Amino acid sequence: MGLFPKRPPCPICGGKISWLLPPKIESEYICGPCYGKIDMEPDKANCLTMQGFQEYLIFYDQNQLLKDQFLISEKIDFGILDTKIIFDYQNNWFCMSKNPDKTVFEGKQLKSFTIKEDSAPLFEGSADGIHRYVSAVPERAMAMGPQIAQFLMNKQMARALDKLDDGKVNQTAPMQYFNVPEPFLAFNVELHFDHPYWTVIKCDMAGPRFDHTHPDVNDYIRSYQRSMEEIEKLVAGLKTVAFPDVPAQSIGQANGLGTPGAQAVHTTTASSVDAIGEIKKYKALMEEGVISQQEFDTKKRQLLGI
Ligand SMILES: [Zn+2]
């Protein structure tokens, strides 16, 4: 006699039920391998009945045929936790995994998709067309130039003052980190389906981050462009499998984060005003003997961009 009551076999396959916290559907215990086949929206999985589960297993077996025939034409990375999407352009199928081991969707099951930068729309796609919005992110990153210059200067000034104390760089001085929020946090992707087990799949791709000790606008923009290339590949892939006949992208208006052009001009002005103010501050520091002539000259050249 064991310590635990003997459990009846799995009602689906007759297999052994795990000793430890076996999953249940309605009130019946299910074996791990059968339960592991469930790949559907959590809301639907949570209220699955035994009959519903048996119907799902028929769908699962049919979908297995698509998994077996899946030919990966393209693989796109777009998630922090190594989320991928793979496309099969011969069959017009796709699967949200790096191998066809999850539900394989047929392109026609995708009703629409949206990709946003936080809450600002970037792409919208459906049978009505693929719509692209102008992103304000590069511009907003550029507008952060003066803030970044200020941070780097403060950091350098702190070092200079520190040197003055005892002639050495104080290694124990607290590090300064650039912690101004980036122009946006993530590309939010939503796929809407016409499918018995999926209504919507949401996932995101983190936006670029500033280096916290050496922030640089150009690095940020380069990294943004690399992410954007992946997003464009994703859009092209979804269009190919789901909406092959709709016209090429139409361009929408700026997504409300700023007016292009005007802000860029404004940035340049703000930046040069800032530079002059900063040079004056450094000149005062030099006159007080806090920094040397050489340090002042270096700073001045940096600020003027010469
Ligand atoms: Zn089973």
Tab-separated table of C-alpha atoms and ligand atoms in Angstrom:
chain	number	residue	atom	x	y	z
A	1	MET	CA	0.000	0.000	0.000
A	2	GLY	CA	1.386	3.319	-1.009
A	3	LEU	CA	0.961	6.505	0.916
A	4	PHE	CA	-1.057	8.055	-1.902
A	5	PRO	CA	-4.302	6.721	-3.342
A	6	LYS	CA	-3.882	5.052	-6.727
A	7	ARG	CA	-5.130	7.321	-9.476
A	8	PRO	CA	-7.168	6.103	-12.453
A	9	PRO	CA	-5.336	6.279	-15.815
A	10	CYS	CA	-5.577	9.277	-18.147
A	11	PRO	CA	-9.102	9.317	-19.644
A	12	ILE	CA	-7.655	10.397	-23.008
A	13	CYS	CA	-4.788	8.006	-23.642
A	14	GLY	CA	-4.913	5.541	-20.725
A	15	GLY	CA	-1.431	6.698	-19.684
A	16	LYS	CA	-0.124	7.097	-16.171
A	17	ILE	CA	-1.091	10.167	-14.158
A	18	SER	CA	1.725	12.013	-12.449
A	19	TRP	CA	2.054	11.691	-8.648
A	20	LEU	CA	2.691	15.339	-8.175
A	21	LEU	CA	-0.047	17.911	-8.799
A	22	PRO	CA	-1.415	16.430	-12.034
A	23	PRO	CA	-3.360	18.856	-14.255
A	24	LYS	CA	-7.136	18.574	-14.269
A	25	ILE	CA	-9.856	19.237	-16.805
A	26	GLU	CA	-13.239	19.655	-15.155
A	27	SER	CA	-12.703	17.184	-12.296
A	28	GLU	CA	-10.610	14.588	-14.099
A	29	TYR	CA	-6.861	14.221	-13.905
A	30	ILE	CA	-5.050	14.304	-17.260
A	31	CYS	CA	-1.587	12.938	-18.008
A	32	GLY	CA	1.256	15.389	-18.710
A	33	PRO	CA	1.758	14.540	-22.414
A	34	CYS	CA	-1.973	14.966	-23.212
A	35	TYR	CA	-2.222	18.189	-21.233
A	36	GLY	CA	0.960	19.475	-22.884
A	37	LYS	CA	-0.819	19.561	-26.241
A	38	ILE	CA	-2.899	22.526	-25.112
A	39	ASP	CA	-1.780	25.601	-27.044
A	40	MET	CA	-4.616	28.106	-26.995
A	41	GLU	CA	-5.592	31.443	-25.524
A	42	PRO	CA	-5.360	31.223	-21.696
A	43	ASP	CA	-8.998	32.327	-21.290
A	44	LYS	CA	-10.141	29.458	-23.483
A	45	ALA	CA	-7.796	26.933	-21.835
A	46	ASN	CA	-9.056	27.900	-18.369
A	47	CYS	CA	-12.659	27.015	-19.118
A	48	LEU	CA	-12.008	23.936	-21.201
A	49	THR	CA	-14.510	21.105	-20.673
A	50	MET	CA	-13.668	17.448	-21.210
A	51	GLN	CA	-15.714	17.465	-24.400
A	52	GLY	CA	-14.038	20.667	-25.539
A	53	PHE	CA	-10.643	19.103	-24.866
A	54	GLN	CA	-11.502	16.067	-26.971
A	55	GLU	CA	-12.581	18.346	-29.827
A	56	TYR	CA	-9.367	20.315	-29.424
A	57	LEU	CA	-7.321	17.131	-29.750
A	58	ILE	CA	-8.861	16.529	-33.188
A	59	PHE	CA	-7.814	20.060	-34.190
A	60	TYR	CA	-4.376	19.375	-32.652
A	61	ASP	CA	-3.872	16.248	-34.762
A	62	GLN	CA	-4.885	18.114	-37.927
A	63	ASN	CA	-2.516	20.935	-37.049
A	64	GLN	CA	0.247	18.387	-36.529
A	65	LEU	CA	0.101	17.682	-40.278
A	66	LEU	CA	0.860	21.367	-40.961
A	67	LYS	CA	3.732	21.268	-38.452
A	68	ASP	CA	5.170	18.228	-40.243
A	69	GLN	CA	4.976	19.918	-43.639
A	70	PHE	CA	6.152	23.348	-42.500
A	71	LEU	CA	9.092	24.668	-44.512
A	72	ILE	CA	10.784	27.612	-42.809
A	73	SER	CA	11.269	30.373	-45.414
A	74	GLU	CA	12.002	33.105	-42.898
A	75	LYS	CA	12.679	33.415	-39.193
A	76	ILE	CA	12.265	36.726	-37.373
A	77	ASP	CA	13.366	37.552	-33.852
A	78	PHE	CA	11.149	39.919	-32.106
A	79	GLY	CA	10.975	39.469	-28.418
A	80	ILE	CA	12.934	39.776	-25.268
A	81	LEU	CA	12.399	36.161	-24.311
A	82	ASP	CA	13.635	34.905	-27.644
A	83	THR	CA	10.167	35.032	-29.181
A	84	LYS	CA	10.305	34.310	-32.858
A	85	ILE	CA	7.962	33.997	-35.731
A	86	ILE	CA	8.604	31.671	-38.636
A	87	PHE	CA	6.997	31.918	-42.042
A	88	ASP	CA	6.373	29.287	-44.684
A	89	TYR	CA	5.887	31.278	-47.892
A	90	GLN	CA	5.083	28.224	-50.008
A	91	ASN	CA	2.046	27.286	-47.964
A	92	ASN	CA	1.344	30.770	-46.577
A	93	TRP	CA	1.591	29.573	-42.997
A	94	PHE	CA	3.257	30.981	-39.913
A	95	CYS	CA	4.019	29.906	-36.391
A	96	MET	CA	4.967	31.916	-33.306
A	97	SER	CA	8.015	29.878	-32.359
A	98	LYS	CA	11.505	29.192	-33.657
A	99	ASN	CA	10.428	25.759	-34.850
A	100	PRO	CA	6.995	24.595	-36.012
A	101	ASP	CA	6.207	23.167	-32.566
A	102	LYS	CA	3.306	25.482	-31.683
A	103	THR	CA	-0.016	26.042	-33.452
A	104	VAL	CA	0.607	26.657	-37.149
A	105	PHE	CA	-1.638	29.413	-38.494
A	106	GLU	CA	-2.808	29.692	-42.043
A	107	GLY	CA	-2.396	33.198	-43.426
A	108	LYS	CA	-6.119	33.511	-44.092
A	109	GLN	CA	-6.789	33.051	-40.358
A	110	LEU	CA	-5.121	36.379	-39.634
A	111	LYS	CA	-7.779	39.091	-39.690
A	112	SER	CA	-5.579	42.074	-38.930
A	113	PHE	CA	-2.460	43.206	-37.123
A	114	THR	CA	-1.201	46.358	-35.461
A	115	ILE	CA	2.277	47.394	-34.410
A	116	LYS	CA	2.637	50.355	-32.084
A	117	GLU	CA	5.518	52.226	-30.516
A	118	ASP	CA	4.107	52.200	-26.986
A	119	SER	CA	0.639	53.494	-27.849
A	120	ALA	CA	1.460	55.343	-31.089
A	121	PRO	CA	0.488	53.363	-34.203
A	122	LEU	CA	3.308	52.430	-36.546
A	123	PHE	CA	1.704	49.772	-38.784
A	124	GLU	CA	-1.829	48.573	-39.310
A	125	GLY	CA	-2.601	45.747	-41.674
A	126	SER	CA	-5.784	44.045	-42.825
A	127	ALA	CA	-7.511	43.082	-46.060
A	128	ASP	CA	-8.084	46.835	-46.491
A	129	GLY	CA	-4.391	47.521	-46.861
A	130	ILE	CA	-1.135	47.997	-45.017
A	131	HIS	CA	-0.884	51.392	-43.411
A	132	ARG	CA	2.364	52.838	-42.153
A	133	TYR	CA	2.582	55.845	-39.846
A	134	VAL	CA	5.519	58.197	-39.629
A	135	SER	CA	7.397	57.550	-36.424
A	136	ALA	CA	8.390	60.442	-34.190
A	137	VAL	CA	10.967	58.326	-32.365
A	138	PRO	CA	14.142	59.356	-34.269
A	139	GLU	CA	13.180	62.993	-33.839
A	140	ARG	CA	12.474	62.589	-30.156
A	141	ALA	CA	15.825	60.875	-29.724
A	142	MET	CA	17.572	63.770	-31.492
A	143	ALA	CA	15.767	66.223	-29.246
A	144	MET	CA	17.403	64.512	-26.261
A	145	GLY	CA	20.856	65.602	-27.505
A	146	PRO	CA	21.170	68.606	-25.168
A	147	GLN	CA	20.110	66.542	-22.151
A	148	ILE	CA	22.720	63.937	-22.977
A	149	ALA	CA	25.432	66.567	-23.511
A	150	GLN	CA	24.516	68.037	-20.141
A	151	PHE	CA	24.796	64.652	-18.454
A	152	LEU	CA	28.218	63.971	-19.981
A	153	MET	CA	29.387	67.403	-18.965
A	154	ASN	CA	28.166	67.066	-15.411
A	155	LYS	CA	29.920	63.764	-15.197
A	156	GLN	CA	33.153	65.289	-16.414
A	157	MET	CA	32.765	68.253	-14.114
A	158	ALA	CA	32.259	65.947	-11.146
A	159	ARG	CA	35.489	64.214	-12.094
A	160	ALA	CA	37.340	67.511	-12.407
A	161	LEU	CA	36.133	68.691	-9.001
A	162	ASP	CA	37.056	65.375	-7.551
A	163	LYS	CA	40.575	65.625	-8.924
A	164	LEU	CA	40.886	69.016	-7.315
A	165	ASP	CA	40.261	67.530	-3.848
A	166	ASP	CA	43.337	65.355	-3.675
A	167	GLY	CA	44.814	65.347	-7.153
A	168	LYS	CA	43.520	61.844	-7.837
A	169	VAL	CA	40.354	60.463	-9.315
A	170	ASN	CA	38.180	59.238	-6.511
A	171	GLN	CA	37.397	55.658	-7.474
A	172	THR	CA	34.842	55.298	-4.719
A	173	ALA	CA	32.774	58.265	-5.883
A	174	PRO	CA	29.271	57.166	-6.876
A	175	MET	CA	28.866	56.382	-10.594
A	176	GLN	CA	26.525	58.660	-12.436
A	177	TYR	CA	23.899	57.019	-14.575
A	178	PHE	CA	21.851	58.502	-17.343
A	179	ASN	CA	18.327	57.582	-16.370
A	180	VAL	CA	16.183	59.777	-18.584
A	181	PRO	CA	13.420	57.657	-20.164
A	182	GLU	CA	13.922	56.637	-23.789
A	183	PRO	CA	11.562	57.999	-26.482
A	184	PHE	CA	9.549	54.760	-26.262
A	185	LEU	CA	9.734	51.453	-24.447
A	186	ALA	CA	8.580	48.777	-26.867
A	187	PHE	CA	7.096	47.877	-30.205
A	188	ASN	CA	3.740	46.338	-29.270
A	189	VAL	CA	2.588	43.739	-31.750
A	190	GLU	CA	-1.012	42.472	-31.855
A	191	LEU	CA	-2.255	39.792	-34.197
A	192	HIS	CA	-6.031	39.327	-34.461
A	193	PHE	CA	-7.374	36.000	-35.618
A	194	ASP	CA	-10.432	34.367	-36.965
A	195	HIS	CA	-9.662	31.037	-35.327
A	196	PRO	CA	-11.394	28.589	-32.947
A	197	TYR	CA	-8.671	28.794	-30.280
A	198	TRP	CA	-7.068	32.201	-30.770
A	199	THR	CA	-8.595	35.673	-30.887
A	200	VAL	CA	-5.509	37.749	-30.326
A	201	ILE	CA	-1.811	37.210	-29.715
A	202	LYS	CA	0.083	40.110	-28.153
A	203	CYS	CA	3.822	40.304	-27.901
A	204	ASP	CA	6.389	43.030	-27.786
A	205	MET	CA	9.892	43.817	-28.879
A	206	ALA	CA	11.813	46.059	-26.516
A	207	GLY	CA	12.874	49.382	-28.008
A	208	PRO	CA	16.547	50.416	-27.901
A	209	ARG	CA	18.070	51.664	-24.662
A	210	PHE	CA	20.607	54.389	-24.018
A	211	ASP	CA	23.922	53.276	-22.638
A	212	HIS	CA	23.583	54.372	-19.031
A	213	THR	CA	27.145	55.517	-18.598
A	214	HIS	CA	27.956	56.747	-22.130
A	215	PRO	CA	24.625	57.680	-23.734
A	216	ASP	CA	24.868	58.566	-27.402
A	217	VAL	CA	22.053	59.676	-29.698
A	218	ASN	CA	23.667	58.198	-32.807
A	219	ASP	CA	24.099	54.799	-31.146
A	220	TYR	CA	20.467	54.928	-30.121
A	221	ILE	CA	19.291	55.753	-33.624
A	222	ARG	CA	21.442	53.027	-35.190
A	223	SER	CA	20.019	50.490	-32.801
A	224	TYR	CA	16.491	51.786	-33.484
A	225	GLN	CA	17.058	51.337	-37.210
A	226	ARG	CA	18.168	47.728	-36.673
A	227	SER	CA	14.979	47.001	-34.708
A	228	MET	CA	12.963	48.728	-37.385
A	229	GLU	CA	14.433	46.434	-40.045
A	230	GLU	CA	13.115	43.427	-38.086
A	231	ILE	CA	9.712	45.088	-37.725
A	232	GLU	CA	9.607	45.779	-41.472
A	233	LYS	CA	10.464	42.133	-42.171
A	234	LEU	CA	7.656	41.079	-39.862
A	235	VAL	CA	5.180	43.338	-41.681
A	236	ALA	CA	6.334	42.059	-45.081
A	237	GLY	CA	5.996	38.445	-43.892
A	238	LEU	CA	2.492	38.961	-42.511
A	239	LYS	CA	1.459	40.708	-45.714
A	240	THR	CA	2.830	37.853	-47.859
A	241	VAL	CA	0.977	35.095	-46.024
A	242	ALA	CA	-2.222	36.915	-45.064
A	243	PHE	CA	-2.858	39.831	-47.406
A	244	PRO	CA	-0.900	39.091	-50.585
A	245	ASP	CA	-3.213	41.096	-52.832
A	246	VAL	CA	-3.472	44.365	-50.931
A	247	PRO	CA	-1.522	47.319	-52.330
A	248	ALA	CA	1.869	48.238	-50.961
A	249	GLN	CA	2.088	50.358	-47.827
A	250	SER	CA	0.358	53.690	-47.652
A	251	ILE	CA	1.945	56.346	-45.517
A	252	GLY	CA	-0.067	57.928	-42.737
A	253	GLN	CA	0.429	61.194	-40.925
A	254	ALA	CA	2.854	61.701	-38.089
A	255	ASN	CA	1.542	59.820	-35.109
A	256	GLY	CA	0.911	62.819	-32.941
A	257	LEU	CA	4.205	62.831	-31.082
A	258	GLY	CA	5.446	65.980	-32.749
A	259	THR	CA	5.590	67.905	-35.972
A	260	PRO	CA	8.514	66.853	-38.138
A	261	GLY	CA	10.894	69.578	-39.215
A	262	ALA	CA	9.821	72.249	-36.771
A	263	GLN	CA	11.097	70.300	-33.819
A	264	ALA	CA	14.379	69.410	-35.511
A	265	VAL	CA	15.121	73.107	-36.119
A	266	HIS	CA	14.168	73.908	-32.557
A	267	THR	CA	16.576	71.236	-31.303
A	268	THR	CA	19.541	72.719	-33.108
A	269	THR	CA	18.831	76.137	-31.633
A	270	ALA	CA	18.359	74.790	-28.123
A	271	SER	CA	21.570	72.848	-28.477
A	272	SER	CA	23.721	75.822	-29.501
A	273	VAL	CA	22.250	78.078	-26.817
A	274	ASP	CA	23.045	75.369	-24.347
A	275	ALA	CA	26.599	75.032	-25.605
A	276	ILE	CA	27.324	78.735	-25.139
A	277	GLY	CA	25.887	78.700	-21.626
A	278	GLU	CA	28.000	75.682	-20.807
A	279	ILE	CA	31.187	77.231	-22.175
A	280	LYS	CA	30.592	80.244	-19.925
A	281	LYS	CA	30.224	77.947	-16.927
A	282	TYR	CA	33.475	76.178	-17.782
A	283	LYS	CA	35.249	79.480	-18.331
A	284	ALA	CA	34.244	80.535	-14.814
A	285	LEU	CA	35.533	77.242	-13.458
A	286	MET	CA	38.843	77.804	-15.234
A	287	GLU	CA	39.116	81.345	-13.902
A	288	GLU	CA	38.528	80.015	-10.398
A	289	GLY	CA	41.297	77.521	-11.037
A	290	VAL	CA	39.020	74.499	-10.752
A	291	ILE	CA	39.941	73.257	-14.214
A	292	SER	CA	43.026	73.892	-16.314
A	293	GLN	CA	43.219	75.934	-19.525
A	294	GLN	CA	43.732	72.691	-21.397
A	295	GLU	CA	40.627	71.078	-19.901
A	296	PHE	CA	38.646	74.194	-20.736
A	297	ASP	CA	39.863	74.193	-24.359
A	298	THR	CA	38.980	70.516	-24.793
A	299	LYS	CA	35.499	71.097	-23.387
A	300	LYS	CA	34.971	74.166	-25.535
A	301	ARG	CA	35.901	72.291	-28.705
A	302	GLN	CA	33.554	69.428	-27.747
A	303	LEU	CA	30.680	71.803	-27.077
A	304	LEU	CA	31.138	73.658	-30.307
A	305	GLY	CA	31.539	70.428	-32.191
A	306	ILE	CA	34.915	71.446	-33.674
B	1	ZN	ZN	-3.043	11.089	-21.633
